[in-house]
mmCIF file of C-alpha atoms in Angstrom:
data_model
loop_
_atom_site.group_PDB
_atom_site.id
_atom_site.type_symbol
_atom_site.label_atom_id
_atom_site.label_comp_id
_atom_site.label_asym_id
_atom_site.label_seq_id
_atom_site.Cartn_x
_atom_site.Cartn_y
_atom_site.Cartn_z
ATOM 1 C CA UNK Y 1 0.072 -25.152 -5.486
ATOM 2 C CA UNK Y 2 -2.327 -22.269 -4.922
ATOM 3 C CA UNK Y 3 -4.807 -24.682 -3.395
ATOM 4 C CA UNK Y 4 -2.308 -26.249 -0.843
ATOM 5 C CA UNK Y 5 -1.784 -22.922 0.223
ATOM 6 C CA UNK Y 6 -5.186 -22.411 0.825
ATOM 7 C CA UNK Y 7 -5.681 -25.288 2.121
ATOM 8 C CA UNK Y 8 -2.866 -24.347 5.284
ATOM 9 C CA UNK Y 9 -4.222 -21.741 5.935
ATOM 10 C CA UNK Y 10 -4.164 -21.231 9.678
ATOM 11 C CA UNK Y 11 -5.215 -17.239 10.916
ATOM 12 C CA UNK Y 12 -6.123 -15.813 14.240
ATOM 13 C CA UNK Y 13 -8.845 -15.107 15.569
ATOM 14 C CA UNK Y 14 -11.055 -11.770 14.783
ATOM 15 C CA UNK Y 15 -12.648 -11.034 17.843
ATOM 16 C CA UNK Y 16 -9.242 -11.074 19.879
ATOM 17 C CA UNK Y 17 -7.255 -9.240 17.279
ATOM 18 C CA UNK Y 18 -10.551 -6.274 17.432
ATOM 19 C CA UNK Y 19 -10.034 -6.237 21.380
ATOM 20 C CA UNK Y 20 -6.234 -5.218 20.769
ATOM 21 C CA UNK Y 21 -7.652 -1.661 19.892
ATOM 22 C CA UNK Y 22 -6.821 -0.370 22.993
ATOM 23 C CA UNK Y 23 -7.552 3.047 24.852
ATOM 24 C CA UNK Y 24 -3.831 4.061 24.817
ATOM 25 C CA UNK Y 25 -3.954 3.097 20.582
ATOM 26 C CA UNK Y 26 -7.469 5.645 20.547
ATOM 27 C CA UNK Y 27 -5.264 8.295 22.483
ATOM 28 C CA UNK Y 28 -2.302 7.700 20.122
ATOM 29 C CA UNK Y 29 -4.196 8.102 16.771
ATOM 30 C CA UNK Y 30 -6.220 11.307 18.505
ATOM 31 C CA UNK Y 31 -2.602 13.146 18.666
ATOM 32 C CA UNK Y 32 -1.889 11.520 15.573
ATOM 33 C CA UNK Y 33 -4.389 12.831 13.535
ATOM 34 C CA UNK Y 34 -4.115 16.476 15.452
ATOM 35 C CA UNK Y 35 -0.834 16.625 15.104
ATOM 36 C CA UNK Y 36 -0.645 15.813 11.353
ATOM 37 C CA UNK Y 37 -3.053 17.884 9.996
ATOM 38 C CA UNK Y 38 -1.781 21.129 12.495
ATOM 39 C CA UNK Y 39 1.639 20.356 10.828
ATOM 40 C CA UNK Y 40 -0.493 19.971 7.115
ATOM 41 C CA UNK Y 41 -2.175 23.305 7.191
ATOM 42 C CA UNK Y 42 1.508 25.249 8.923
ATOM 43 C CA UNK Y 43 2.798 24.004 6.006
ATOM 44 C CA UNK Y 44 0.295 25.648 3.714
ATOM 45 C CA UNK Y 45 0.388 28.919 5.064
ATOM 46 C CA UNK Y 46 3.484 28.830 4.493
ATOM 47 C CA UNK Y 47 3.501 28.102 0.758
ATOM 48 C CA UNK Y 48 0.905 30.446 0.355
ATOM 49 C CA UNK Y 49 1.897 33.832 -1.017
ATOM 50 C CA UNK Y 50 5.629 32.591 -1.432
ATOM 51 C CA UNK Y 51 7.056 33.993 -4.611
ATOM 52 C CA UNK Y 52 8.401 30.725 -6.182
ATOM 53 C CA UNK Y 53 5.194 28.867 -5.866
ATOM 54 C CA UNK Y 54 2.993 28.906 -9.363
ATOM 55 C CA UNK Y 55 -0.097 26.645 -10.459
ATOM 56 C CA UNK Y 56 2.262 23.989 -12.719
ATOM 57 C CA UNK Y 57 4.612 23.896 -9.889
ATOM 58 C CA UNK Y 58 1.720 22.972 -7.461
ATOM 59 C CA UNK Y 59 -0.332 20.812 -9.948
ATOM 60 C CA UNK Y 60 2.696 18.935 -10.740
ATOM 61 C CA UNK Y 61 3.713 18.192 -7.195
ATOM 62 C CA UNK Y 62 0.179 17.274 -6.127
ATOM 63 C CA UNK Y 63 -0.289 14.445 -8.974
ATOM 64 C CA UNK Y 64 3.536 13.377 -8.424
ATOM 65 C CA UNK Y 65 2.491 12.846 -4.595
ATOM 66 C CA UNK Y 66 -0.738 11.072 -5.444
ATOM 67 C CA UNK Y 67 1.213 8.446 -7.624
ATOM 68 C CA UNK Y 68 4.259 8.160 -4.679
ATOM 69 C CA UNK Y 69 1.484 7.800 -2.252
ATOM 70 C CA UNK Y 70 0.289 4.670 -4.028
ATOM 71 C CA UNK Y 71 3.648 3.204 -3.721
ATOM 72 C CA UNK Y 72 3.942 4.431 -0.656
ATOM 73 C CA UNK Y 73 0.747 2.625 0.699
ATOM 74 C CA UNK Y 74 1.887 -0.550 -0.911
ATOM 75 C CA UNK Y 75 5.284 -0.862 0.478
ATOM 76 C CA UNK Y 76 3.795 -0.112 4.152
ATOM 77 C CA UNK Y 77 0.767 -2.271 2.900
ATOM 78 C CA UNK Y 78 3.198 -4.949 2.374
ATOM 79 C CA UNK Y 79 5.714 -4.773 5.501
ATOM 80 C CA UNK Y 80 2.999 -4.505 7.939
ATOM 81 C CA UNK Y 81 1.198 -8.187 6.110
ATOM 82 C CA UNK Y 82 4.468 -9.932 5.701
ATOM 83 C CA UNK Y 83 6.607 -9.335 8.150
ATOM 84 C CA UNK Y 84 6.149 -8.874 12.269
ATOM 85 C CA UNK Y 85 3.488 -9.977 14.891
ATOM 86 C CA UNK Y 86 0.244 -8.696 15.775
ATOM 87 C CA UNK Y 87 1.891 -9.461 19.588
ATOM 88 C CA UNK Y 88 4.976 -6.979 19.162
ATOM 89 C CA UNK Y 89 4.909 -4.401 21.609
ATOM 90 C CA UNK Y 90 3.525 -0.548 20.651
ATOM 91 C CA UNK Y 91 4.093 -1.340 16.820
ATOM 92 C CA UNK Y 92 2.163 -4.799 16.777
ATOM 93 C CA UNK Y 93 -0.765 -3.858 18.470
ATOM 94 C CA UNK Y 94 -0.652 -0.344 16.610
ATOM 95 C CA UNK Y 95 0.590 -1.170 13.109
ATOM 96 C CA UNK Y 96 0.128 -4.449 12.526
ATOM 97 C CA UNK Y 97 -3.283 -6.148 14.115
ATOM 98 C CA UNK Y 98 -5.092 -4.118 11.851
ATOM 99 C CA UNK Y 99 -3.700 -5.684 9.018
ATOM 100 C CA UNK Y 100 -4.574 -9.188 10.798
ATOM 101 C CA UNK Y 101 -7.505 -8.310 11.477
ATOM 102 C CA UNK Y 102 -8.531 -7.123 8.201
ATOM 103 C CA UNK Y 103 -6.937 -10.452 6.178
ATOM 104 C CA UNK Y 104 -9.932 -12.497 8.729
ATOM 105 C CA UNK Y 105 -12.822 -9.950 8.456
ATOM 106 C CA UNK Y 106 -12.398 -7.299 5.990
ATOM 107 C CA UNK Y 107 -15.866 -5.719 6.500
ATOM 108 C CA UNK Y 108 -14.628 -4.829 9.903
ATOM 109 C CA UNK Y 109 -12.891 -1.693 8.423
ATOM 110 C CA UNK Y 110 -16.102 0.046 7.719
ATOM 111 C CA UNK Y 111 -17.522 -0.454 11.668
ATOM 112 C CA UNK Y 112 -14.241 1.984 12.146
ATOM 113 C CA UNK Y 113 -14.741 5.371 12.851
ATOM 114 C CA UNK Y 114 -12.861 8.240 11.272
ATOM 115 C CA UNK Y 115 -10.225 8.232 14.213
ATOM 116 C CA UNK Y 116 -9.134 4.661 14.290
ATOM 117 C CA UNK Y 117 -9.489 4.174 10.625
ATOM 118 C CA UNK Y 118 -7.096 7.022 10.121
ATOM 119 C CA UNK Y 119 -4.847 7.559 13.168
ATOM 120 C CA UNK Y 120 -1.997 5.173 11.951
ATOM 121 C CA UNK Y 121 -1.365 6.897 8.620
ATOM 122 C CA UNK Y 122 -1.003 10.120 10.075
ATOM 123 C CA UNK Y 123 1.168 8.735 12.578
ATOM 124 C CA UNK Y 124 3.879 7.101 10.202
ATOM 125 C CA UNK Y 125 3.624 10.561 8.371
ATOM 126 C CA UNK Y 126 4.503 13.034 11.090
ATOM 127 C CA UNK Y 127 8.272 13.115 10.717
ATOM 128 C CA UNK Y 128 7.730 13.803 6.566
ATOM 129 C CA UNK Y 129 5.613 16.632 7.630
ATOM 130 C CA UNK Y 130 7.947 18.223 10.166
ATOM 131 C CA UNK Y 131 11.047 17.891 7.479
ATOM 132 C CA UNK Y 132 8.366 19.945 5.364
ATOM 133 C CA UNK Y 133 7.672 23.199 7.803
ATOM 134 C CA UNK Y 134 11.500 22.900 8.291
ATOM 135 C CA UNK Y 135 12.525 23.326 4.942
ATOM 136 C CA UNK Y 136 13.928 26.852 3.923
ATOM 137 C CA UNK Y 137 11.170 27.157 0.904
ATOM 138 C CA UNK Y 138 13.815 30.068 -0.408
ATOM 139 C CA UNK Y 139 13.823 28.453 -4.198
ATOM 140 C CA UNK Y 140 11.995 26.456 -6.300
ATOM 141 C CA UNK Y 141 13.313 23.532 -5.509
ATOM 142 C CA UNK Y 142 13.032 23.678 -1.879
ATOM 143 C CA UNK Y 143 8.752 24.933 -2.587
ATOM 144 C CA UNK Y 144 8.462 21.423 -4.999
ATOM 145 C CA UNK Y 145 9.524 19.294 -2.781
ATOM 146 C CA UNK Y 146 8.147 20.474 0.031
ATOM 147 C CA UNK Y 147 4.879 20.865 -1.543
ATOM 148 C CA UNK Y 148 5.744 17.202 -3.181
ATOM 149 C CA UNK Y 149 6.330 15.567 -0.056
ATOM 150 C CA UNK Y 150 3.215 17.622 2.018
ATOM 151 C CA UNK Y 151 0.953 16.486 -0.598
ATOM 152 C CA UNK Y 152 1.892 12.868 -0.759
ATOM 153 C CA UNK Y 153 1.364 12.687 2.926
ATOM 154 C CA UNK Y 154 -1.802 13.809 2.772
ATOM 155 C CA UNK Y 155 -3.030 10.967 0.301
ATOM 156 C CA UNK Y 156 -1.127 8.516 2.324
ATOM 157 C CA UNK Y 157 -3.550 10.161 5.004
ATOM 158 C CA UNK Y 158 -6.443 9.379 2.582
ATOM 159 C CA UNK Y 159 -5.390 5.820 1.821
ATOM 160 C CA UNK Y 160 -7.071 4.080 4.560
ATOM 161 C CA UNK Y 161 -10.171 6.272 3.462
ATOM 162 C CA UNK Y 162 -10.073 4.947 0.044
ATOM 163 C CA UNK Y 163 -9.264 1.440 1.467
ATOM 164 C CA UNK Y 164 -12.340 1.853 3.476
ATOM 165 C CA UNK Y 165 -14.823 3.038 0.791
ATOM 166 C CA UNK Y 166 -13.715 0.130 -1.426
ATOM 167 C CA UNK Y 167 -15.090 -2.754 1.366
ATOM 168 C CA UNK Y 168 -18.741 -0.533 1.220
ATOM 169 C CA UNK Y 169 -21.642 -2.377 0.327
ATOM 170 C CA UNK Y 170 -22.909 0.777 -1.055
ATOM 171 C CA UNK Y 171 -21.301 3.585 -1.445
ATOM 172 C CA UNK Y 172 -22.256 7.542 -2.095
ATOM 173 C CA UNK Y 173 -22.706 7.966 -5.702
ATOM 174 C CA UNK Y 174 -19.814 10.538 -5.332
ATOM 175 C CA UNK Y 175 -17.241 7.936 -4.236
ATOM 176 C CA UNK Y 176 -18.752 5.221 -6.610
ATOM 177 C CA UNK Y 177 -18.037 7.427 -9.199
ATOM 178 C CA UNK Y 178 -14.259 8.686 -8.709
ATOM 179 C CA UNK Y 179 -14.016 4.391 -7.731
ATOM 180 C CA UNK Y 180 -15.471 3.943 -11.162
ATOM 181 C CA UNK Y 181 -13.195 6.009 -13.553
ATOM 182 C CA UNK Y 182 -10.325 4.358 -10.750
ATOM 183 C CA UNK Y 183 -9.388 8.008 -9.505
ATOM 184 C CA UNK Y 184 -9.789 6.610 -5.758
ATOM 185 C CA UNK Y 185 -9.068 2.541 -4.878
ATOM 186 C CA UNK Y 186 -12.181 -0.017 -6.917
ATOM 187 C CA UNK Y 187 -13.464 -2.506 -5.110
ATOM 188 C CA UNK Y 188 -13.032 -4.850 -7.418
ATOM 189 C CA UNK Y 189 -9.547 -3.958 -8.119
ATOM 190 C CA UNK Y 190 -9.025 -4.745 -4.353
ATOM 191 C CA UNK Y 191 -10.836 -7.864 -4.315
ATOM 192 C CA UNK Y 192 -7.801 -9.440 -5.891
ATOM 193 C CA UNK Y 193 -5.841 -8.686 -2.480
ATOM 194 C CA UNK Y 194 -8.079 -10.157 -0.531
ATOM 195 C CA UNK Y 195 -7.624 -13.713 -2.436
ATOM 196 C CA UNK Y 196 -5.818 -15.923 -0.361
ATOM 197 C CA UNK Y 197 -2.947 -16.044 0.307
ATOM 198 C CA UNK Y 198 -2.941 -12.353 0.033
ATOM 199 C CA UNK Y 199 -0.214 -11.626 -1.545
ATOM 200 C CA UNK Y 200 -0.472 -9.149 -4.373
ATOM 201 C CA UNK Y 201 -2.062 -5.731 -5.023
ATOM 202 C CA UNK Y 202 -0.588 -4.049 -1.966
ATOM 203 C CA UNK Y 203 -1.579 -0.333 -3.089
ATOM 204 C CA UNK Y 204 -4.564 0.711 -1.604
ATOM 205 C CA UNK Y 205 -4.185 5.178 -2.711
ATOM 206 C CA UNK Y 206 -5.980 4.442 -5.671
ATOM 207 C CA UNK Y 207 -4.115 1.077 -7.160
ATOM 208 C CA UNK Y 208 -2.365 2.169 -10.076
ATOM 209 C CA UNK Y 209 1.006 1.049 -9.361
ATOM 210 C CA UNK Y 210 -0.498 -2.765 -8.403
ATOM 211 C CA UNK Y 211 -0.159 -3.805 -11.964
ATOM 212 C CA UNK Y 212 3.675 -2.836 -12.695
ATOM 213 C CA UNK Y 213 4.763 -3.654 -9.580
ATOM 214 C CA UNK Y 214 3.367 -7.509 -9.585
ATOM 215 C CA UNK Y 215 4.880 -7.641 -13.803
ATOM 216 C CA UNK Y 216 8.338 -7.005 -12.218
ATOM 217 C CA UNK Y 217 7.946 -8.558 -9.117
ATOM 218 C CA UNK Y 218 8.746 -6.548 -7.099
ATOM 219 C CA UNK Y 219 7.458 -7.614 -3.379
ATOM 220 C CA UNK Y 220 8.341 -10.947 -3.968
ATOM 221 C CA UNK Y 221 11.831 -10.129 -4.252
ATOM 222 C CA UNK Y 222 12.263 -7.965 -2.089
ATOM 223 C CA UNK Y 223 10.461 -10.999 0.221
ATOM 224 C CA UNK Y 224 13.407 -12.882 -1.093
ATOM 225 C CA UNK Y 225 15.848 -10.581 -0.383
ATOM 226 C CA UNK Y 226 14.685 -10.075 3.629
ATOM 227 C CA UNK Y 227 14.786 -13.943 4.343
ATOM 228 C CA UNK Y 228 17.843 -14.566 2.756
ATOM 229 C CA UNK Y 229 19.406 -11.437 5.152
ATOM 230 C CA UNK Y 230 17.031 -12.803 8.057
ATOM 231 C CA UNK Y 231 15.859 -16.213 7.963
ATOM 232 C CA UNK Y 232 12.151 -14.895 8.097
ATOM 233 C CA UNK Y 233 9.258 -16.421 6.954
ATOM 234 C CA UNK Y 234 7.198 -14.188 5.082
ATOM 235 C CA UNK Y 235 3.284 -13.708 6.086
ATOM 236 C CA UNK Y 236 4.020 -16.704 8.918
ATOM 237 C CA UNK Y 237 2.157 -14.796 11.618
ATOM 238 C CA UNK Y 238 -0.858 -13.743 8.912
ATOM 239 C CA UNK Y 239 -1.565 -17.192 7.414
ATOM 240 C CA UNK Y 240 0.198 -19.622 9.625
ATOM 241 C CA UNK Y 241 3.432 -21.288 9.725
ATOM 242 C CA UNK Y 242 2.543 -24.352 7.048
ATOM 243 C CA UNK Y 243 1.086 -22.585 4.613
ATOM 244 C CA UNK Y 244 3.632 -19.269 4.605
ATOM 245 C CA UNK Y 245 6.355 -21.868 4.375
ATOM 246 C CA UNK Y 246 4.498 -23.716 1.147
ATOM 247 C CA UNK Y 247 4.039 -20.241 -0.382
ATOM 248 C CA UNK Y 248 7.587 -19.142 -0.182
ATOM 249 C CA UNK Y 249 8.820 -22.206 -1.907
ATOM 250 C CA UNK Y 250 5.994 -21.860 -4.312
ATOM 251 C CA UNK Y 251 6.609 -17.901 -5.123
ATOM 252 C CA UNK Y 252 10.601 -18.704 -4.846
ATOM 253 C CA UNK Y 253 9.855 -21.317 -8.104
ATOM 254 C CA UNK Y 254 8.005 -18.590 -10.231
ATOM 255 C CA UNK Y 255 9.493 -16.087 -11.929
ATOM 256 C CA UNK Y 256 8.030 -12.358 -12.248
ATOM 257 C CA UNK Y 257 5.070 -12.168 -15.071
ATOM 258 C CA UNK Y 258 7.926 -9.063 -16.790
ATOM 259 C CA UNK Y 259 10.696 -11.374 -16.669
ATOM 260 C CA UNK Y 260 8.573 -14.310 -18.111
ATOM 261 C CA UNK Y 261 7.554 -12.240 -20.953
ATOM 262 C CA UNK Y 262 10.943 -10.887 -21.685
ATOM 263 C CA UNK Y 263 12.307 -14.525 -21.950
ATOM 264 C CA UNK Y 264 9.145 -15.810 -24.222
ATOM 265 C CA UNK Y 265 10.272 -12.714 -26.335
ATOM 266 C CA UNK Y 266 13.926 -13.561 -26.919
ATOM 267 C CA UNK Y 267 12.697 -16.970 -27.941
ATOM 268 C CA UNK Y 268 10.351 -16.211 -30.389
ATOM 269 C CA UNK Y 269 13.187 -13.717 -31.687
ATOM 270 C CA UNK Y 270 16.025 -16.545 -31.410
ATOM 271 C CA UNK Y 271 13.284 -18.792 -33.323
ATOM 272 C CA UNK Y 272 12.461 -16.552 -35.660
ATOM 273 C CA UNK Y 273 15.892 -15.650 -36.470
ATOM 274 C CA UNK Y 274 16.534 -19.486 -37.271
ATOM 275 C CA UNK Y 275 14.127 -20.123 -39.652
ATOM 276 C CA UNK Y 276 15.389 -16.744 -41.434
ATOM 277 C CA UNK Y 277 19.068 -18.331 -41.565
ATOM 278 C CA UNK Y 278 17.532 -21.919 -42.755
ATOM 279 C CA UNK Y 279 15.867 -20.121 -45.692
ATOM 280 C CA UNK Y 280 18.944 -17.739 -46.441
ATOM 281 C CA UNK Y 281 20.773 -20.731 -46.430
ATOM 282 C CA UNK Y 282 18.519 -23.145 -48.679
#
């Protein structure tokens, strides 16, 4: 079935999808990116000095945020290859062409310069940011999640860094090392993405949550549940119409590696609970 797939396979074409980085997009992530990190570092001053803040309070929210920026990468990750049009106005040409364009060259990420390969992330971030400097930070609470949500932002801000180190040739010994212990996103961790039909391993922080979320299937349900609501066909403007239809009938025949497991276990339990009545019995 995976080979029919492949074999559909119909996507666009690179050059024209790396011409839809416009002017107006450069000029959007430059505010983007200005804009985020002006909110980012308000928002530190005004943590700093506040009398509920303390180091387990700060550690705590930092590594929480690193892990709900993985998620958080995968479920944008996800949206902006399944669903939409690189043609859409303002969010296809902003959002989603990368994506495209990336599924049909992937090395073209690391011809990107600091600007365009981060402007989007710190766009989609902005509003998080401003609920944080708006906050009342007058108890603990209010300093966690600030400081919570402010750091999580700022590795969603680093995910397209990490995404970009992990198509590098060769990389700095520094970042080959924190992609070796899988602190920031492996390359070969990532390679499994970029199997057609591209479909899994969404998270691109650092990848940790790939793994759990494919055991319980999570995208693929939740594909389920937005064609069902919308008639949609999932990845149809990535792949091509053929093949994104074969795949959804495929994916919609195959149940979640989790639940697959948890059935082979009830068996084996119902089984082995058999033969332990036969001999009672005999």
């Amino acid at each position: 079935m995976k080979n029919n797939v492949t074999n559909k396979l119909r996507q666009q074409d690179a050059q024209v999808l790396a011409k839809g980085y416009s002017p107006a997009i450069r000029a959007m992530d430059i505010a983007s990116i200005v804009i985020f990190l002006s909110l980012e570092l308000f928002l530190v001053y005004q943590l700093w000095g506040n009398p509920h803040v303390g180091p387990w309070l700060l550690l705590s929210a930092v590594l929480l945020g690193y892990l709900a920026s993985d998620f958080v990468s995968g479920f944008v990750h996800w949206m902006a290859d399944t669903w939409g049009s690189a043609d859409m106005p303002v969010l296809g040409k902003a959002f989603v062409r990368p994506f495209r364009e990336h599924h049909v060259d992937e090395k073209a990420i690391t011809r990107h310069d600091f600007i365009e390969t981060n402007g989007n992330n710190c766009a989609i971030s902005i509003p998080v940011a401003i609920g944080c400097v708006m906050m009342p930070h007058t108890s603990s609470a209010w300093v966690f999640l600030a400081a919570f949500l402010g750091s999580m932002i700022f590795w969603v801000m680093t995910t397209n860094q990490f995404h970009k180190w992990s198509h590098l040739d060769e990389p700095s010994p520094v970042i080959a090392f924190f992609q070796r212990v899988h602190l920031i996103l492996p390359p070969a961790h990532h390679r499994i993405h970029h199997t057609a039909p591209f479909n899994k391993y969404y998270c691109i922080t650092v990848g940790w949550l790939n793994k759990p979320l494919l055991m319980i299937g999570f995208f693929s349900l939740a594909e389920r549940i937005v064609t069902r609501l919308t008639g949609l066909i999932p990845r149809k403007d990535d792949i091509g119409v053929e093949a994104a239809a074969e795949l959804m009938n495929s994916t919609a025949k195959t149940e979640a590696p989790m639940v697959q497991a948890a059935k082979a276990l009830l068996e084996s339990a119902e089984d082995a609970e058999s033969v332990s009545s036969a001999r009672h019995s005999a």
